[in-house]
Amino acid sequence: MGAAPPQDRPVIVGGGLAGLLTAVHLAPLPCVVLTTGRLAEHTSSALAQGGIAAALDPGDSPLLHALDTLHAGAGLSDPGTAERITAAAPAAVEHLAALGARFDRTPDGGLALGLEAAHSRHRVAHAGGDATGHEVLRAAIAAVRATPSITVLENARALRVLTADDGRVAGVVAAIDGAPGVIRTDRVVLATGGAGGLFRHTTNPTGSRGQGLALAGRAGAELRDLEMVQFHPTALDVGLDPMPLVTEALRGAGARLVDAAGDGLLEDDLAPRDVVARAVFATLQRGERVFLDARETLGAGFAAHFPTVAAACRAAGIDPIRDPVPVRPAAHYLMGGVSVDGRGRTSVPGLWAVGEVASTGLHGANRLASNSLLEAAVCARWVAEDLAGQDRRRRCRPGGASSLPRWAAIPTRGAGQLRALMSETVGVVRDGPSLTRAVDQLGATVERTGLDATDDATLVALLLATSALRREESRGAHLRTDFPAAAEPRHLTLTLAAGLAGLDDLATPAFRRSAS
């Protein structure tokens, strides 16, 4: 593993915007950041196009922003969390600008604000037209590299969060350049992103398969609303994997969703994402293709306003000035995640979660556009403040290579088959028999392999399918054809042990003990 990693420091798992900003806010407290590749690689943050939502216009307010968030969240968003995060949004954008993020400006120097689906005001700050994620991540990386207290370990994959007999965090098992070892720490922050890579069609890096959910679940943390997966309605449908995103801001600028005959799909192209995704999916299921048509509204100005999408189209042989752009829904964002409180604390002492991996209560059953980078930026500060304030009365026990268990490097097996199964059974439209098939197949794999030897992707897929099977209603992004009506709003929580114990084939005493 080369030089030994620093010990007894907070460890942040993940090199996207949430993880990097947490490290920046922690300074001058020393910390360690683990990232699976090099900085800026393998992170969904860099792929975010639309922008960051914040009430920055005089005619807007954080309260209106919160109300839009709650309306989109379909009854599962927490009002207090929505109000708190939207109130902090303008300062978060200002902080990113202070770090050097070059947001698009109006001629008088103010922030240019875009309109996206389900927003009642123009409030989306953006950079490079449709390259906001890339730009804010660039600024965060520059800040990290300029901060001496931050140690970044690249090509480092966290394999397990270790806990002591009292349940508190005691360390991280990590493979650094392929060699596993133990980093001693009693403070770990999960900032690993989502799980879109579990599906055949996704806008996420294909390696985003819920690693943070598995780390938290194996450590005993409570998970919440895992079935709430947002499928972005417009990913570029040209056979690429992952699929390039076609930003919602295009529809905000007037582009329309049409079928092959040029007829519109919806009366309101800026309806909430779950509504639009299902309309596109239904058209595809009839054997027709769906297109985003910006020829009349943007025409020759397409590339100037949306250079990232224009470049992806050109690479696929599509000229968006003259041609409608083929699109389809793709797994985009996990609204559920590791259950956290207002400080980012999980149910495991010493373990925090921030960004997409966390379930804060902001997104509910259907995330409002451009609230994802916002949540990462705002909550990173709160997690850092809480983490820095810990008195650390308990010191973690040393660990070493001799304590590494046999599962220290388990590859993901059968990724293609897993992604196909998830898309067929836990996709845009769901039903009981399909979900049962997914749970049965994935559960049988875990039973055959053993919990410790099961790869994280299979384990997370099982928990996601189990959650979807247990939610017997339709709400937001979760549509059950056998339960088309909404029930009373409720969160669906589970731990790894509870999720596995509910499976008939796995409910043996020995298996229950191995799951707990």
Short mmCIF file of C-alpha atoms in Angstrom, two decimals:
data_model
loop_
_atom_site.label_atom_id
_atom_site.label_comp_id
_atom_site.label_asym_id
_atom_site.label_seq_id
_atom_site.Cartn_x
_atom_site.Cartn_y
_atom_site.Cartn_z
CA MET A 1 0.00 0.00 0.00
CA GLY A 2 3.07 2.24 0.00
CA ALA A 3 3.32 4.87 2.73
CA ALA A 4 0.93 4.23 5.60
CA PRO A 5 -2.16 6.47 5.48
CA PRO A 6 -2.59 8.99 8.31
CA GLN A 7 -4.33 7.56 11.37
CA ASP A 8 -6.73 8.97 13.97
CA ARG A 9 -8.13 11.61 11.61
CA PRO A 10 -11.64 11.99 10.24
CA VAL A 11 -11.97 9.92 7.06
CA ILE A 12 -14.23 11.16 4.26
CA VAL A 13 -15.18 8.43 1.80
CA GLY A 14 -15.88 10.00 -1.58
CA GLY A 15 -14.35 12.66 -3.81
CA GLY A 16 -17.45 14.35 -5.21
CA LEU A 17 -18.71 17.79 -4.27
CA ALA A 18 -20.18 16.76 -0.90
CA GLY A 19 -17.02 15.03 0.27
CA LEU A 20 -14.60 17.69 -0.92
CA LEU A 21 -16.59 20.57 0.56
CA THR A 22 -16.81 18.72 3.87
CA ALA A 23 -13.01 18.51 3.89
CA VAL A 24 -12.68 22.20 2.99
CA HIS A 25 -15.05 23.24 5.79
CA LEU A 26 -13.15 21.06 8.27
CA ALA A 27 -9.90 22.99 7.77
CA PRO A 28 -7.68 23.49 9.63
CA LEU A 29 -8.68 20.20 11.28
CA PRO A 30 -6.68 17.49 9.47
CA CYS A 31 -8.70 14.89 7.58
CA VAL A 32 -8.29 12.14 4.97
CA VAL A 33 -10.31 11.88 1.75
CA LEU A 34 -10.60 8.52 -0.02
CA THR A 35 -11.52 8.62 -3.69
CA THR A 36 -11.83 5.58 -5.96
CA GLY A 37 -9.93 7.14 -8.86
CA ARG A 38 -8.16 10.41 -9.28
CA LEU A 39 -9.92 13.57 -8.17
CA ALA A 40 -12.75 14.46 -10.59
CA GLU A 41 -13.01 10.84 -11.83
CA HIS A 42 -15.94 8.51 -11.20
CA THR A 43 -18.15 11.17 -9.60
CA SER A 44 -21.66 12.18 -10.55
CA SER A 45 -21.00 15.74 -9.39
CA ALA A 46 -18.96 16.46 -12.50
CA LEU A 47 -21.85 15.31 -14.71
CA ALA A 48 -24.48 17.61 -13.21
CA GLN A 49 -25.63 20.06 -15.86
CA GLY A 50 -28.58 22.17 -14.76
CA GLY A 51 -27.21 24.10 -11.80
CA ILE A 52 -27.82 24.93 -8.15
CA ALA A 53 -31.24 26.10 -7.00
CA ALA A 54 -31.30 29.12 -4.68
CA ALA A 55 -33.66 32.05 -4.11
CA LEU A 56 -31.35 34.76 -5.45
CA ASP A 57 -33.84 36.90 -7.36
CA PRO A 58 -35.63 39.79 -5.57
CA GLY A 59 -38.96 38.30 -6.61
CA ASP A 60 -38.12 34.95 -5.05
CA SER A 61 -37.71 33.74 -1.47
CA PRO A 62 -36.38 30.68 0.39
CA LEU A 63 -39.95 29.99 1.50
CA LEU A 64 -41.17 29.74 -2.09
CA HIS A 65 -38.21 27.50 -2.86
CA ALA A 66 -39.12 25.30 0.12
CA LEU A 67 -42.77 25.12 -0.96
CA ASP A 68 -41.75 24.02 -4.46
CA THR A 69 -39.47 21.39 -2.90
CA LEU A 70 -42.28 20.06 -0.71
CA HIS A 71 -44.74 19.96 -3.60
CA ALA A 72 -42.33 17.94 -5.74
CA GLY A 73 -41.48 15.64 -2.82
CA ALA A 74 -44.99 14.14 -2.87
CA GLY A 75 -45.52 14.01 0.87
CA LEU A 76 -42.19 12.55 1.99
CA SER A 77 -40.10 15.74 2.22
CA ASP A 78 -39.58 17.11 5.71
CA PRO A 79 -40.81 20.74 5.91
CA GLY A 80 -38.24 21.79 8.51
CA THR A 81 -35.38 20.34 6.48
CA ALA A 82 -36.62 21.95 3.28
CA GLU A 83 -36.93 25.36 4.95
CA ARG A 84 -33.51 25.09 6.59
CA ILE A 85 -31.67 24.06 3.42
CA THR A 86 -33.40 26.55 1.11
CA ALA A 87 -32.66 29.32 3.63
CA ALA A 88 -28.96 28.40 3.46
CA ALA A 89 -28.94 28.13 -0.34
CA PRO A 90 -27.91 31.71 -1.28
CA ALA A 91 -24.92 31.59 1.08
CA ALA A 92 -23.88 28.21 -0.35
CA VAL A 93 -23.82 29.64 -3.87
CA GLU A 94 -21.84 32.63 -2.63
CA HIS A 95 -19.33 30.29 -0.96
CA LEU A 96 -18.81 28.36 -4.18
CA ALA A 97 -18.29 31.62 -6.06
CA ALA A 98 -15.77 32.67 -3.40
CA LEU A 99 -13.90 29.38 -3.98
CA GLY A 100 -13.61 30.39 -7.64
CA ALA A 101 -16.62 28.76 -9.31
CA ARG A 102 -17.35 30.81 -12.43
CA PHE A 103 -21.12 31.07 -12.55
CA ASP A 104 -22.81 32.50 -15.63
CA ARG A 105 -23.59 36.20 -15.23
CA THR A 106 -25.95 38.75 -16.68
CA PRO A 107 -24.54 41.87 -18.42
CA ASP A 108 -24.82 43.82 -15.17
CA GLY A 109 -22.79 41.20 -13.27
CA GLY A 110 -25.63 39.44 -11.47
CA LEU A 111 -26.09 35.69 -11.52
CA ALA A 112 -27.97 34.38 -14.56
CA LEU A 113 -30.87 32.31 -13.24
CA GLY A 114 -32.56 29.56 -15.19
CA LEU A 115 -35.97 27.88 -14.90
CA GLU A 116 -36.41 24.14 -14.45
CA ALA A 117 -39.31 21.77 -13.93
CA ALA A 118 -41.61 22.33 -10.93
CA HIS A 119 -39.88 25.58 -9.94
CA SER A 120 -42.20 28.57 -9.65
CA ARG A 121 -39.38 31.06 -10.20
CA HIS A 122 -36.16 31.43 -12.17
CA ARG A 123 -33.71 30.36 -9.46
CA VAL A 124 -31.15 27.99 -10.96
CA ALA A 125 -27.61 29.37 -10.91
CA HIS A 126 -25.52 27.70 -13.60
CA ALA A 127 -22.02 27.69 -15.04
CA GLY A 128 -20.84 27.19 -18.60
CA GLY A 129 -24.46 26.96 -19.71
CA ASP A 130 -24.87 23.29 -18.83
CA ALA A 131 -21.53 22.48 -17.17
CA THR A 132 -22.31 23.50 -13.60
CA GLY A 133 -21.20 20.28 -11.93
CA HIS A 134 -17.87 20.30 -13.73
CA GLU A 135 -17.21 23.90 -12.77
CA VAL A 136 -18.13 23.74 -9.09
CA LEU A 137 -16.17 20.49 -8.73
CA ARG A 138 -13.16 22.17 -10.35
CA ALA A 139 -13.35 24.96 -7.78
CA ALA A 140 -13.72 22.49 -4.90
CA ILE A 141 -10.74 20.44 -6.08
CA ALA A 142 -8.61 23.59 -6.32
CA ALA A 143 -9.61 24.49 -2.75
CA VAL A 144 -8.74 20.99 -1.51
CA ARG A 145 -5.33 21.06 -3.19
CA ALA A 146 -4.63 24.46 -1.63
CA THR A 147 -5.50 23.23 1.89
CA PRO A 148 -2.54 21.56 3.67
CA SER A 149 -4.72 19.91 6.31
CA ILE A 150 -6.43 17.67 3.72
CA THR A 151 -4.77 14.39 2.72
CA VAL A 152 -6.25 12.90 -0.46
CA LEU A 153 -5.72 9.18 -1.07
CA GLU A 154 -6.50 8.43 -4.71
CA ASN A 155 -7.26 4.97 -6.09
CA ALA A 156 -8.60 4.11 -2.64
CA ARG A 157 -11.78 2.09 -2.15
CA ALA A 158 -13.39 1.76 1.26
CA LEU A 159 -14.42 -1.86 1.83
CA ARG A 160 -15.88 -1.81 5.34
CA VAL A 161 -16.51 0.59 8.19
CA LEU A 162 -15.28 -1.17 11.31
CA THR A 163 -17.14 -0.84 14.60
CA ALA A 164 -16.11 -1.65 18.17
CA ASP A 165 -18.06 -3.84 20.58
CA ASP A 166 -20.11 -0.82 21.69
CA GLY A 167 -21.20 -0.13 18.09
CA ARG A 168 -19.07 2.97 17.58
CA VAL A 169 -16.92 3.52 14.50
CA ALA A 170 -13.39 2.20 15.01
CA GLY A 171 -11.83 2.37 11.54
CA VAL A 172 -12.07 1.84 7.82
CA VAL A 173 -10.80 -1.10 5.78
CA ALA A 174 -9.63 0.38 2.49
CA ALA A 175 -7.87 -0.96 -0.58
CA ILE A 176 -5.34 1.66 -1.67
CA ASP A 177 -3.78 0.93 -5.06
CA GLY A 178 -5.28 -2.54 -4.64
CA ALA A 179 -3.65 -3.34 -1.29
CA PRO A 180 -6.05 -3.59 1.67
CA GLY A 181 -5.26 -2.13 5.07
CA VAL A 182 -6.91 -0.57 8.11
CA ILE A 183 -7.14 3.17 8.75
CA ARG A 184 -7.79 3.82 12.43
CA THR A 185 -10.40 6.48 13.02
CA ASP A 186 -13.48 7.06 15.13
CA ARG A 187 -15.06 9.54 12.66
CA VAL A 188 -16.14 8.55 9.15
CA VAL A 189 -18.15 10.59 6.65
CA LEU A 190 -19.82 8.73 3.77
CA ALA A 191 -20.01 10.90 0.63
CA THR A 192 -20.12 8.14 -1.95
CA GLY A 193 -22.98 9.26 -4.20
CA GLY A 194 -25.87 7.16 -5.43
CA ALA A 195 -26.72 3.85 -7.04
CA GLY A 196 -27.70 4.58 -10.66
CA GLY A 197 -25.12 2.09 -11.93
CA LEU A 198 -27.39 -0.71 -10.71
CA PHE A 199 -29.63 -0.04 -13.73
CA ARG A 200 -29.07 -0.73 -17.42
CA HIS A 201 -29.83 2.88 -18.38
CA THR A 202 -28.22 5.50 -16.15
CA THR A 203 -26.70 8.96 -16.27
CA ASN A 204 -24.38 8.07 -13.36
CA PRO A 205 -20.90 6.62 -13.66
CA THR A 206 -21.48 2.89 -14.06
CA GLY A 207 -19.45 2.27 -10.91
CA SER A 208 -22.00 4.15 -8.79
CA ARG A 209 -23.69 1.11 -7.30
CA GLY A 210 -24.51 2.12 -3.77
CA GLN A 211 -21.15 1.47 -2.11
CA GLY A 212 -21.94 3.92 0.68
CA LEU A 213 -25.27 2.24 1.37
CA ALA A 214 -23.47 -1.08 1.72
CA LEU A 215 -20.81 0.43 4.01
CA ALA A 216 -23.48 1.95 6.22
CA GLY A 217 -25.73 -1.09 6.17
CA ARG A 218 -22.96 -3.52 7.06
CA ALA A 219 -22.02 -1.21 9.95
CA GLY A 220 -25.59 -1.39 11.25
CA ALA A 221 -26.91 2.00 10.13
CA GLU A 222 -30.56 2.65 9.36
CA LEU A 223 -31.45 3.12 5.69
CA ARG A 224 -34.53 4.96 4.48
CA ASP A 225 -36.77 5.09 1.37
CA LEU A 226 -34.32 3.18 -0.85
CA GLU A 227 -37.10 2.51 -3.36
CA MET A 228 -37.23 6.21 -4.27
CA VAL A 229 -35.01 6.27 -7.36
CA GLN A 230 -35.43 9.23 -9.67
CA PHE A 231 -35.36 8.42 -13.37
CA HIS A 232 -34.41 11.50 -15.33
CA PRO A 233 -36.83 11.70 -18.26
CA THR A 234 -34.30 12.91 -20.83
CA ALA A 235 -31.05 11.02 -21.25
CA LEU A 236 -29.47 10.94 -24.72
CA ASP A 237 -30.66 7.69 -26.30
CA VAL A 238 -27.79 6.75 -28.61
CA GLY A 239 -26.53 3.52 -27.01
CA LEU A 240 -23.86 5.00 -24.72
CA ASP A 241 -23.18 3.73 -21.20
CA PRO A 242 -23.52 5.76 -19.08
CA MET A 243 -26.03 7.84 -20.99
CA PRO A 244 -25.25 11.56 -21.43
CA LEU A 245 -27.74 13.74 -19.61
CA VAL A 246 -29.93 16.12 -21.62
CA THR A 247 -30.52 18.81 -19.07
CA GLU A 248 -33.99 19.79 -17.94
CA ALA A 249 -32.96 23.40 -18.52
CA LEU A 250 -33.55 22.76 -22.23
CA ARG A 251 -37.25 22.35 -21.51
CA GLY A 252 -37.02 25.41 -19.29
CA ALA A 253 -35.78 27.26 -22.37
CA GLY A 254 -38.76 26.05 -24.42
CA ALA A 255 -37.73 22.69 -25.92
CA ARG A 256 -40.62 20.22 -26.27
CA LEU A 257 -40.94 16.46 -25.86
CA VAL A 258 -42.41 14.94 -29.03
CA ASP A 259 -42.98 11.57 -30.64
CA ALA A 260 -41.73 10.53 -34.06
CA ALA A 261 -44.66 12.35 -35.72
CA GLY A 262 -43.75 15.57 -33.92
CA ASP A 263 -46.77 15.49 -31.61
CA GLY A 264 -46.24 16.67 -28.07
CA LEU A 265 -46.27 14.14 -25.22
CA LEU A 266 -47.42 16.43 -22.43
CA GLU A 267 -49.40 19.61 -21.95
CA ASP A 268 -46.71 20.73 -19.50
CA ASP A 269 -43.16 19.81 -20.45
CA LEU A 270 -42.02 21.20 -17.09
CA ALA A 271 -44.14 18.87 -14.97
CA PRO A 272 -42.34 17.08 -12.10
CA ARG A 273 -39.75 14.58 -13.22
CA ASP A 274 -41.70 11.49 -12.20
CA VAL A 275 -44.65 12.58 -14.36
CA VAL A 276 -42.47 13.31 -17.39
CA ALA A 277 -40.41 10.14 -17.03
CA ARG A 278 -43.52 7.95 -17.01
CA ALA A 279 -44.93 9.69 -20.08
CA VAL A 280 -41.69 9.10 -21.98
CA PHE A 281 -41.47 5.50 -20.74
CA ALA A 282 -45.07 4.75 -21.78
CA THR A 283 -44.36 6.00 -25.30
CA LEU A 284 -41.24 3.84 -25.55
CA GLN A 285 -43.20 0.83 -24.31
CA ARG A 286 -45.53 1.26 -27.29
CA GLY A 287 -42.54 0.84 -29.59
CA GLU A 288 -42.24 4.53 -30.44
CA ARG A 289 -39.26 6.80 -29.93
CA VAL A 290 -39.26 10.07 -28.03
CA PHE A 291 -37.37 13.23 -28.95
CA LEU A 292 -36.57 16.59 -27.44
CA ASP A 293 -37.16 19.23 -30.05
CA ALA A 294 -35.38 22.57 -29.57
CA ARG A 295 -35.22 23.61 -33.22
CA GLU A 296 -37.75 26.42 -33.00
CA THR A 297 -36.95 27.74 -29.54
CA LEU A 298 -33.13 27.61 -29.59
CA GLY A 299 -32.15 26.95 -33.19
CA ALA A 300 -28.66 28.24 -33.94
CA GLY A 301 -28.22 29.30 -30.33
CA PHE A 302 -28.32 25.73 -29.01
CA ALA A 303 -24.57 25.23 -28.66
CA ALA A 304 -24.03 28.65 -27.10
CA HIS A 305 -26.54 27.98 -24.35
CA PHE A 306 -25.98 24.24 -23.87
CA PRO A 307 -22.47 23.35 -25.05
CA THR A 308 -22.22 20.07 -23.10
CA VAL A 309 -25.40 18.64 -24.61
CA ALA A 310 -24.48 19.99 -28.05
CA ALA A 311 -21.09 18.25 -27.89
CA ALA A 312 -22.67 14.94 -26.88
CA CYS A 313 -25.15 15.24 -29.75
CA ARG A 314 -22.45 16.02 -32.28
CA ALA A 315 -20.38 13.05 -31.09
CA ALA A 316 -23.41 10.85 -31.79
CA GLY A 317 -23.93 12.34 -35.25
CA ILE A 318 -26.92 14.47 -34.25
CA ASP A 319 -27.23 18.15 -35.10
CA PRO A 320 -29.68 19.59 -32.53
CA ILE A 321 -30.11 22.71 -34.66
CA ARG A 322 -31.68 20.62 -37.41
CA ASP A 323 -32.58 17.32 -35.71
CA PRO A 324 -34.76 16.42 -32.75
CA VAL A 325 -32.71 14.74 -30.01
CA PRO A 326 -33.64 11.13 -29.08
CA VAL A 327 -34.16 10.67 -25.33
CA ARG A 328 -35.30 8.08 -22.79
CA PRO A 329 -35.54 7.87 -18.98
CA ALA A 330 -32.45 6.78 -17.08
CA ALA A 331 -31.68 6.16 -13.41
CA HIS A 332 -30.37 9.47 -12.21
CA TYR A 333 -30.64 10.14 -8.49
CA LEU A 334 -31.33 8.22 -5.28
CA MET A 335 -33.72 10.22 -3.11
CA GLY A 336 -33.50 7.69 -0.27
CA GLY A 337 -30.28 6.70 1.41
CA VAL A 338 -28.65 6.46 4.81
CA SER A 339 -30.98 8.04 7.34
CA VAL A 340 -29.39 11.13 8.92
CA ASP A 341 -30.41 13.90 11.28
CA GLY A 342 -29.95 17.63 10.76
CA ARG A 343 -26.24 17.35 11.50
CA GLY A 344 -25.65 14.47 9.08
CA ARG A 345 -25.33 11.89 11.86
CA THR A 346 -26.41 8.33 11.10
CA SER A 347 -27.71 5.86 13.67
CA VAL A 348 -24.13 4.55 14.14
CA PRO A 349 -22.06 6.71 16.53
CA GLY A 350 -19.11 8.21 14.67
CA LEU A 351 -20.65 7.77 11.21
CA TRP A 352 -21.97 10.67 9.13
CA ALA A 353 -23.41 10.76 5.60
CA VAL A 354 -23.66 13.69 3.19
CA GLY A 355 -24.76 14.24 -0.39
CA GLU A 356 -26.69 11.72 -2.46
CA VAL A 357 -25.89 8.78 -0.18
CA ALA A 358 -27.74 10.51 2.68
CA SER A 359 -31.49 10.73 3.27
CA THR A 360 -31.88 14.17 4.85
CA GLY A 361 -35.59 14.62 4.26
CA LEU A 362 -35.15 17.24 1.54
CA HIS A 363 -36.05 15.29 -1.60
CA GLY A 364 -38.87 13.07 -0.40
CA ALA A 365 -40.32 10.90 -3.15
CA ASN A 366 -39.29 13.11 -6.07
CA ARG A 367 -36.31 15.47 -6.07
CA LEU A 368 -36.85 19.03 -7.27
CA ALA A 369 -34.46 19.86 -10.11
CA SER A 370 -31.09 21.37 -9.09
CA ASN A 371 -31.60 20.66 -5.40
CA SER A 372 -28.90 17.96 -5.45
CA LEU A 373 -25.77 20.12 -5.72
CA LEU A 374 -27.50 22.48 -3.31
CA GLU A 375 -27.97 19.77 -0.68
CA ALA A 376 -24.35 18.65 -1.08
CA ALA A 377 -23.02 22.19 -0.62
CA VAL A 378 -25.23 23.14 2.32
CA CYS A 379 -25.02 19.89 4.27
CA ALA A 380 -21.25 19.59 3.81
CA ARG A 381 -20.83 22.65 6.01
CA TRP A 382 -23.19 21.31 8.68
CA VAL A 383 -21.48 17.91 8.77
CA ALA A 384 -18.06 19.53 9.06
CA GLU A 385 -19.21 21.81 11.87
CA ASP A 386 -20.69 18.90 13.81
CA LEU A 387 -17.71 16.64 13.20
CA ALA A 388 -15.21 19.30 14.26
CA GLY A 389 -17.13 19.85 17.48
CA GLN A 390 -16.84 16.26 18.70
CA ASP A 391 -14.98 16.00 21.98
CA ARG A 392 -13.49 12.61 21.04
CA ARG A 393 -13.50 11.34 24.62
CA ARG A 394 -13.18 7.80 23.28
CA ARG A 395 -10.08 6.89 21.31
CA CYS A 396 -10.28 4.17 18.68
CA ARG A 397 -8.23 1.02 19.06
CA PRO A 398 -5.29 0.39 16.70
CA GLY A 399 -5.80 -1.95 13.79
CA GLY A 400 -3.43 -3.52 11.33
CA ALA A 401 -3.03 -5.81 8.35
CA SER A 402 -3.21 -8.86 10.60
CA SER A 403 -6.85 -8.03 11.41
CA LEU A 404 -7.99 -7.99 7.76
CA PRO A 405 -10.77 -10.51 7.16
CA ARG A 406 -11.02 -12.75 4.15
CA TRP A 407 -13.46 -10.50 2.26
CA ALA A 408 -10.96 -7.65 1.91
CA ALA A 409 -11.25 -7.49 -1.89
CA ILE A 410 -14.50 -8.83 -3.33
CA PRO A 411 -15.18 -7.95 -6.99
CA THR A 412 -18.63 -7.15 -8.32
CA ARG A 413 -19.88 -10.20 -10.17
CA GLY A 414 -22.30 -10.32 -13.07
CA ALA A 415 -22.82 -6.56 -13.33
CA GLY A 416 -24.56 -6.82 -16.70
CA GLN A 417 -27.09 -9.39 -15.50
CA LEU A 418 -27.71 -7.43 -12.31
CA ARG A 419 -28.37 -4.20 -14.19
CA ALA A 420 -30.76 -5.95 -16.58
CA LEU A 421 -32.67 -7.51 -13.68
CA MET A 422 -32.99 -4.19 -11.87
CA SER A 423 -34.20 -2.35 -14.97
CA GLU A 424 -36.78 -5.03 -15.72
CA THR A 425 -38.14 -5.33 -12.19
CA VAL A 426 -37.39 -2.12 -10.24
CA GLY A 427 -37.53 0.42 -13.05
CA VAL A 428 -39.80 3.32 -13.92
CA VAL A 429 -42.96 1.19 -13.53
CA ARG A 430 -43.12 -1.60 -10.94
CA ASP A 431 -45.46 -4.38 -9.83
CA GLY A 432 -45.55 -6.99 -7.10
CA PRO A 433 -44.68 -10.09 -9.17
CA SER A 434 -41.67 -8.41 -10.78
CA LEU A 435 -40.39 -7.08 -7.47
CA THR A 436 -40.85 -10.50 -5.89
CA ARG A 437 -38.81 -12.04 -8.69
CA ALA A 438 -36.00 -9.57 -8.04
CA VAL A 439 -36.04 -10.21 -4.28
CA ASP A 440 -36.09 -13.98 -4.79
CA GLN A 441 -33.20 -13.99 -7.27
CA LEU A 442 -31.04 -11.56 -5.36
CA GLY A 443 -31.83 -13.18 -2.01
CA ALA A 444 -30.88 -16.59 -3.38
CA THR A 445 -27.55 -15.14 -4.53
CA VAL A 446 -26.81 -13.76 -1.07
CA GLU A 447 -27.78 -17.04 0.59
CA ARG A 448 -25.64 -19.07 -1.81
CA THR A 449 -22.63 -16.76 -1.56
CA GLY A 450 -22.84 -15.81 2.11
CA LEU A 451 -23.26 -12.29 3.42
CA ASP A 452 -19.58 -11.47 3.85
CA ALA A 453 -18.69 -12.75 0.38
CA THR A 454 -21.60 -11.01 -1.39
CA ASP A 455 -20.50 -7.99 -3.41
CA ASP A 456 -21.94 -4.63 -2.39
CA ALA A 457 -23.88 -4.08 -5.63
CA THR A 458 -25.90 -7.27 -5.21
CA LEU A 459 -26.56 -6.48 -1.56
CA VAL A 460 -27.76 -2.94 -2.29
CA ALA A 461 -29.91 -4.14 -5.19
CA LEU A 462 -31.58 -6.62 -2.83
CA LEU A 463 -32.31 -3.93 -0.25
CA LEU A 464 -33.65 -1.56 -2.90
CA ALA A 465 -35.94 -4.23 -4.37
CA THR A 466 -37.09 -5.24 -0.88
CA SER A 467 -38.00 -1.64 -0.07
CA ALA A 468 -39.90 -1.29 -3.33
CA LEU A 469 -41.82 -4.49 -2.60
CA ARG A 470 -42.72 -3.30 0.88
CA ARG A 471 -44.07 0.09 -0.25
CA GLU A 472 -47.54 -0.95 -1.37
CA GLU A 473 -48.63 2.37 -2.85
CA SER A 474 -47.69 4.76 -5.65
CA ARG A 475 -45.97 7.97 -4.66
CA GLY A 476 -43.56 10.24 -6.52
CA ALA A 477 -40.96 8.20 -8.37
CA HIS A 478 -42.36 4.91 -7.02
CA LEU A 479 -45.21 3.65 -9.25
CA ARG A 480 -46.80 0.28 -8.43
CA THR A 481 -49.33 -0.79 -11.06
CA ASP A 482 -50.86 -3.18 -8.49
CA PHE A 483 -51.13 -0.36 -5.91
CA PRO A 484 -51.85 2.72 -8.06
CA ALA A 485 -53.20 4.92 -5.24
CA ALA A 486 -51.23 6.73 -2.56
CA ALA A 487 -51.50 5.63 1.06
CA GLU A 488 -50.79 7.72 4.15
CA PRO A 489 -47.33 9.31 3.81
CA ARG A 490 -44.69 7.33 5.69
CA HIS A 491 -40.99 6.67 5.49
CA LEU A 492 -39.85 3.11 4.90
CA THR A 493 -36.81 2.33 7.03
CA LEU A 494 -34.76 -0.82 7.39
CA THR A 495 -31.40 -2.07 8.53
CA LEU A 496 -29.39 -4.72 6.74
CA ALA A 497 -30.33 -7.31 9.36
CA ALA A 498 -34.03 -6.45 9.14
CA GLY A 499 -33.99 -6.45 5.37
CA LEU A 500 -32.42 -9.89 5.17
CA ALA A 501 -34.41 -11.40 8.03
CA GLY A 502 -37.61 -10.64 6.13
CA LEU A 503 -36.67 -13.09 3.38
CA ASP A 504 -38.12 -16.56 3.92
CA ASP A 505 -35.15 -18.36 2.38
CA LEU A 506 -32.67 -16.42 4.51
CA ALA A 507 -34.48 -16.40 7.83
CA THR A 508 -32.42 -19.17 9.43
CA PRO A 509 -30.90 -18.46 12.85
CA ALA A 510 -27.35 -18.73 11.47
CA PHE A 511 -28.06 -16.30 8.65
CA ARG A 512 -29.77 -13.84 10.96
CA ARG A 513 -26.71 -13.85 13.21
CA SER A 514 -24.41 -13.22 10.22
CA ALA A 515 -26.58 -10.31 9.11
CA SER A 516 -26.58 -8.57 12.46
#
